[in-house]
XYZ file of C-alpha atoms in Angstrom:
394
model
C 30.408 -12.036 -139.943
C 28.235 -12.390 -142.994
C 28.442 -15.831 -144.546
C 27.470 -15.069 -148.110
C 28.054 -11.851 -150.029
C 26.512 -11.556 -153.451
C 28.613 -11.046 -156.586
C 26.624 -7.904 -157.295
C 27.510 -6.490 -153.915
C 31.194 -7.157 -154.462
C 31.005 -5.537 -157.889
C 29.370 -2.402 -156.472
C 31.827 -2.158 -153.576
C 34.787 -2.818 -155.850
C 33.760 -0.089 -158.264
C 33.178 2.333 -155.400
C 36.617 1.629 -153.941
C 38.361 2.140 -157.268
C 36.417 5.347 -157.839
C 37.208 6.655 -154.388
C 40.905 5.904 -154.631
C 41.168 7.509 -158.064
C 38.874 10.451 -157.317
C 39.396 11.371 -153.677
C 37.565 14.437 -152.431
C 39.040 17.892 -152.310
C 39.070 17.627 -148.532
C 41.229 14.488 -148.675
C 43.623 16.174 -151.099
C 43.944 19.257 -148.962
C 44.398 17.312 -145.741
C 46.965 14.983 -147.322
C 48.972 18.013 -148.420
C 49.071 19.514 -144.954
C 52.086 17.329 -144.076
C 53.336 18.530 -140.701
C 51.539 21.869 -140.717
C 48.143 22.406 -139.138
C 45.342 23.996 -141.114
C 43.163 25.043 -138.183
C 41.033 27.452 -140.192
C 40.138 24.776 -142.716
C 39.308 22.164 -140.072
C 37.099 24.607 -138.181
C 35.305 25.403 -141.418
C 34.435 21.803 -142.262
C 33.485 21.042 -138.645
C 30.506 23.375 -139.248
C 28.245 23.672 -136.203
C 30.739 21.771 -134.076
C 33.560 24.261 -134.652
C 33.235 25.646 -131.109
C 33.968 22.191 -129.651
C 36.956 21.658 -131.926
C 38.311 25.085 -131.042
C 37.864 24.378 -127.310
C 39.807 21.134 -127.699
C 42.663 22.982 -129.439
C 42.740 25.769 -126.852
C 42.566 23.460 -123.808
C 44.863 20.716 -124.988
C 48.018 20.343 -122.827
C 51.191 21.210 -124.688
C 52.614 17.698 -124.376
C 49.477 16.254 -125.996
C 49.181 18.776 -128.833
C 50.874 16.518 -131.379
C 48.313 13.801 -130.672
C 45.373 16.169 -131.031
C 46.676 17.485 -134.344
C 47.129 13.924 -135.604
C 43.517 13.102 -134.741
C 42.098 16.295 -136.222
C 44.015 15.964 -139.485
C 42.993 12.335 -139.996
C 39.498 11.986 -138.538
C 36.522 11.833 -140.915
C 34.158 14.751 -141.295
C 31.466 12.946 -139.284
C 33.738 13.141 -136.236
C 34.835 16.724 -136.782
C 31.173 17.628 -136.877
C 30.080 15.648 -133.826
C 32.782 14.883 -131.256
C 32.930 17.121 -128.202
C 36.038 18.729 -126.770
C 35.537 16.634 -123.624
C 35.525 13.432 -125.695
C 38.755 14.365 -127.465
C 40.586 15.680 -124.401
C 39.667 12.664 -122.262
C 40.839 10.362 -125.019
C 44.136 12.243 -125.180
C 44.614 12.381 -121.402
C 44.311 8.635 -120.871
C 46.245 7.738 -124.017
C 49.275 9.704 -122.864
C 48.811 8.765 -119.215
C 48.972 5.032 -119.804
C 52.256 5.322 -121.696
C 53.840 6.547 -118.475
C 52.299 3.651 -116.549
C 53.130 0.539 -118.568
C 56.621 -0.935 -118.507
C 56.927 -0.898 -122.290
C 55.699 2.673 -122.761
C 59.071 4.125 -123.756
C 59.620 1.338 -126.315
C 56.625 2.258 -128.477
C 57.628 4.344 -131.529
C 55.809 7.641 -131.895
C 54.175 6.737 -135.214
C 52.859 3.477 -133.727
C 51.463 5.321 -130.701
C 49.731 7.931 -132.831
C 48.088 5.513 -135.271
C 47.360 2.467 -133.099
C 46.945 3.597 -129.481
C 45.616 7.142 -129.694
C 42.627 6.591 -132.071
C 39.191 6.328 -130.475
C 37.658 4.178 -133.241
C 38.496 1.341 -135.624
C 36.056 1.481 -138.523
C 32.744 3.301 -138.784
C 31.254 2.006 -135.521
C 29.337 4.324 -133.189
C 31.752 6.623 -131.349
C 31.599 5.453 -127.737
C 33.636 7.286 -125.100
C 35.240 4.071 -123.813
C 38.807 5.194 -123.078
C 38.654 6.112 -119.374
C 36.174 3.350 -118.527
C 38.248 0.647 -120.205
C 41.478 1.965 -118.668
C 40.010 1.769 -115.180
C 38.600 -1.710 -115.796
C 41.537 -3.329 -117.548
C 44.743 -1.613 -116.467
C 44.752 -3.449 -113.083
C 44.832 -6.747 -115.029
C 48.108 -5.959 -116.808
C 49.911 -3.404 -114.656
C 52.580 -5.878 -113.512
C 53.201 -7.453 -116.921
C 56.326 -6.795 -118.957
C 55.277 -6.674 -122.610
C 52.370 -5.918 -124.946
C 52.250 -9.615 -125.903
C 51.819 -10.789 -122.311
C 49.228 -8.120 -121.679
C 47.241 -8.978 -124.824
C 46.968 -12.645 -123.889
C 45.859 -11.665 -120.380
C 43.195 -9.308 -121.703
C 41.903 -11.810 -124.241
C 41.466 -14.341 -121.461
C 39.890 -12.102 -118.830
C 37.868 -9.239 -120.311
C 34.981 -11.202 -121.822
C 33.506 -12.217 -118.489
C 34.110 -8.702 -117.153
C 32.126 -7.057 -119.958
C 29.857 -10.116 -120.332
C 30.097 -10.271 -124.120
C 30.455 -13.513 -126.034
C 30.428 -14.650 -129.641
C 27.073 -15.238 -131.312
C 25.659 -14.984 -134.811
C 22.477 -13.674 -133.131
C 24.098 -10.324 -132.279
C 22.013 -7.299 -133.341
C 24.480 -6.309 -136.080
C 28.026 -7.070 -137.147
C 29.726 -3.691 -136.764
C 28.774 -2.946 -133.162
C 30.555 -0.374 -131.028
C 31.956 -1.546 -127.667
C 28.927 -0.466 -125.667
C 26.476 -1.761 -128.261
C 28.083 -5.183 -127.827
C 28.073 -4.849 -124.041
C 24.381 -3.906 -124.058
C 23.581 -6.893 -126.265
C 25.910 -9.316 -124.497
C 26.606 -10.748 -127.951
C 28.970 -9.880 -130.797
C 30.351 -11.267 -134.034
C 34.062 -11.483 -134.774
C 33.895 -7.829 -135.856
C 32.320 -6.615 -132.618
C 34.619 -8.779 -130.506
C 37.673 -7.488 -132.372
C 36.613 -3.888 -131.787
C 36.269 -4.500 -128.043
C 39.653 -6.218 -127.775
C 41.402 -3.504 -129.798
C 39.903 -0.754 -127.653
C 40.786 -2.670 -124.485
C 44.369 -3.012 -125.730
C 44.633 0.656 -126.614
C 43.237 1.644 -123.230
C 46.207 -0.039 -121.511
C 48.933 1.076 -123.905
C 49.028 -1.830 -126.355
C 49.164 -0.772 -130.020
C 46.355 -2.649 -131.786
C 44.543 -2.567 -135.108
C 41.555 -4.139 -136.852
C 42.357 -6.668 -139.596
C 40.005 -8.429 -141.974
C 39.506 -10.239 -145.250
C 36.382 -9.401 -147.316
C 36.151 -12.938 -148.679
C 38.120 -16.101 -148.126
C 39.564 -17.460 -151.337
C 37.300 -20.523 -151.045
C 34.234 -18.218 -151.128
C 33.081 -19.334 -147.661
C 32.682 -15.898 -146.065
C 34.715 -13.107 -144.485
C 36.453 -12.671 -141.146
C 37.908 -10.077 -138.772
C 40.678 -10.327 -136.200
C 43.211 -8.283 -134.231
C 46.868 -7.439 -134.648
C 48.965 -6.059 -131.788
C 52.389 -4.457 -131.996
C 55.271 -5.796 -129.924
C 58.459 -5.062 -131.872
C 56.451 -6.059 -134.928
C 52.879 -7.093 -135.666
C 51.308 -10.265 -134.258
C 47.786 -11.600 -134.799
C 45.165 -13.101 -132.502
C 41.457 -13.896 -132.569
C 39.217 -12.029 -130.118
C 37.791 -14.286 -127.391
C 39.826 -17.217 -128.657
C 42.185 -19.303 -126.578
C 45.349 -19.396 -128.621
C 48.880 -17.986 -128.538
C 49.801 -15.073 -130.734
C 50.195 -16.016 -134.415
C 48.676 -19.483 -133.867
C 44.960 -19.298 -134.595
C 42.395 -21.322 -136.499
C 42.201 -18.684 -139.225
C 45.960 -18.648 -139.756
C 45.632 -21.586 -142.133
C 42.794 -19.866 -143.981
C 44.813 -16.677 -144.312
C 47.607 -18.590 -146.043
C 45.332 -18.974 -149.067
C 44.638 -15.247 -149.409
C 46.225 -13.264 -152.201
C 45.965 -9.917 -153.985
C 44.679 -11.294 -157.296
C 41.398 -9.507 -156.515
C 40.757 -6.829 -153.901
C 38.203 -8.993 -152.080
C 40.828 -11.705 -151.371
C 43.320 -9.261 -149.857
C 43.871 -8.858 -146.126
C 43.444 -5.296 -144.835
C 44.724 -3.660 -141.652
C 42.751 -0.563 -140.668
C 44.697 2.682 -140.331
C 43.451 5.884 -138.682
C 46.091 7.791 -140.616
C 45.075 8.345 -144.214
C 46.577 5.952 -146.766
C 46.000 5.261 -150.465
C 43.691 2.320 -149.666
C 40.066 2.309 -148.487
C 39.106 -0.408 -145.998
C 36.338 -2.321 -147.851
C 32.986 -1.021 -146.483
C 31.365 -4.421 -145.957
C 28.722 -3.305 -143.473
C 28.060 0.273 -144.529
C 28.609 1.183 -148.175
C 28.794 4.882 -147.247
C 31.728 4.384 -144.864
C 34.422 5.168 -147.394
C 36.418 7.250 -144.921
C 38.116 4.266 -143.259
C 41.672 3.747 -144.497
C 43.882 0.676 -144.529
C 47.145 -0.978 -145.439
C 47.111 -4.194 -147.455
C 48.999 -6.813 -145.408
C 48.265 -9.992 -147.388
C 51.934 -10.851 -147.815
C 52.432 -11.036 -144.067
C 50.104 -14.027 -144.047
C 50.327 -15.724 -147.429
C 54.050 -15.550 -148.151
C 54.824 -18.455 -145.780
C 52.643 -21.108 -147.429
C 54.174 -24.485 -146.613
C 54.797 -26.586 -149.683
C 54.396 -29.912 -147.910
C 52.313 -31.497 -150.645
C 49.194 -31.575 -148.511
C 45.835 -29.821 -148.695
C 43.697 -28.461 -145.885
C 40.402 -30.128 -144.954
C 38.066 -27.967 -142.844
C 35.445 -29.959 -140.913
C 32.221 -28.902 -139.170
C 29.721 -31.200 -137.442
C 25.994 -30.321 -137.272
C 23.209 -31.899 -135.244
C 20.902 -31.802 -138.285
C 20.698 -30.147 -141.732
C 20.805 -26.348 -141.263
C 21.119 -27.052 -137.561
C 23.603 -26.146 -134.848
C 27.306 -26.846 -134.864
C 28.265 -29.347 -132.189
C 31.401 -30.806 -130.665
C 32.333 -34.260 -131.848
C 35.310 -36.555 -132.051
C 36.586 -36.843 -135.609
C 38.755 -39.657 -136.921
C 40.222 -39.693 -140.441
C 40.957 -43.120 -141.847
C 43.050 -44.093 -144.857
C 42.614 -47.717 -145.844
C 41.020 -48.428 -142.439
C 43.958 -46.919 -140.553
C 43.494 -43.792 -138.436
C 45.795 -41.074 -139.770
C 44.393 -37.931 -138.066
C 42.042 -37.032 -135.191
C 40.460 -33.903 -133.760
C 37.423 -32.260 -132.157
C 34.950 -30.022 -134.004
C 33.823 -26.631 -132.677
C 30.342 -25.753 -131.419
C 28.186 -22.599 -131.554
C 30.376 -20.788 -129.023
C 33.069 -20.455 -131.665
C 33.215 -18.358 -134.810
C 31.236 -19.903 -137.677
C 34.432 -20.106 -139.746
C 36.386 -21.749 -136.917
C 36.735 -25.230 -138.414
C 38.599 -28.291 -137.277
C 41.616 -28.152 -139.603
C 43.377 -31.288 -140.801
C 46.107 -31.592 -143.452
C 45.733 -34.524 -145.832
C 47.003 -35.793 -149.160
C 45.299 -34.594 -152.355
C 43.695 -36.979 -154.850
C 43.101 -39.438 -152.028
C 39.991 -41.185 -150.666
C 39.446 -40.966 -146.899
C 36.795 -42.144 -144.460
C 35.607 -39.647 -141.836
C 34.093 -40.987 -138.591
C 32.256 -38.454 -136.402
C 31.224 -39.469 -132.895
C 29.398 -37.805 -130.021
C 28.326 -39.371 -126.740
C 25.206 -40.738 -128.372
C 25.674 -41.023 -132.126
C 28.153 -41.985 -134.792
C 28.271 -41.238 -138.508
C 30.673 -42.206 -141.283
C 31.351 -40.341 -144.497
C 33.573 -41.016 -147.489
C 35.421 -38.115 -149.079
C 37.806 -37.832 -152.016
C 40.088 -34.813 -151.855
C 41.162 -32.968 -154.976
C 44.110 -30.627 -155.434
C 42.399 -27.466 -154.137
C 44.415 -26.097 -151.241
C 41.390 -25.560 -148.968
C 38.446 -27.991 -148.920
C 35.356 -28.535 -146.766
C 33.513 -31.387 -145.080
C 30.213 -30.519 -143.422
C 28.833 -33.540 -141.570
C 25.394 -34.007 -139.997
C 24.523 -36.697 -137.499
C 21.520 -37.936 -139.483
C 23.567 -38.803 -142.574
C 23.307 -42.421 -143.646
C 26.078 -44.554 -142.249
């Protein structure tokens, strides 16, 4: 993810979002008024030179999959109506419906959840890869004997990264990579990793959606993650070893609020809503919709009187993040300990420690070869930082 987004950029994006919500296009108005009917003539018209492919998909779609095709056609952006082939759409439908007959929880998934969070072939504005059949064949054997979407998600998040040979790195070609762009690069940011995990989940019948915050309330950057549906929504970080709903960014998300659009948490929706997913990586991608889900994360802030200290350890100024043993001392007594994260983890994946505000602490950072001490006085801000380098004066 990008670390720093300029105020000007936020202003431009904010204005564009407000404008788009207030002045949606005539196409959006017409589609939103379709309700349960199907305006085939209109969709064929706006699909332009690709109308033959759309018509072939409609004509060749099995009866039991027709509802899914209509859902996709009524909600997909114009770019997809004008470019996706009938083969792409029909294959996506075939394997989406097929897997619901295979997994043990298939009959427990509500229709609206299936349509919006299993059936879609894309998350944001990423390149449209035809991943559905490939991912199903690769990943279904991993979860076929499991009993729930939650079990299956944890299995996928543990196993698929070595199968596809993609791992986290800030050196990825771009943030918003499609699944195969990430696989070709072997590297991905939290956005690219989330897209792969969501598509892997959908390929095996797990409802999943892309979630992100444009800017943490402490101004430190943005982040993306995954939610899966198992009798309710649960969150997890892609390529992170953690249970559902217990991640490093869970503490950060507690500080989010809806005081400004950029501090809200958004869950992407293929079905059209009244909210545009903030186009952080492509300002023209104003056709991605979302639900604002901030309250699901921030409403449970614990009023324990403590503040959060986020710690990173670097080998040198502007250097690499490294693992190190951290001890927090209050009046020469150790009160907390932990281990910092290295470059293999998301840049915003800090060591998190809860401490008392308006209090002076000593931080001791140790590796196998070096040791550094640092004094810090915490204020009353809920989320605070300590970046430590090994060459700081002791």
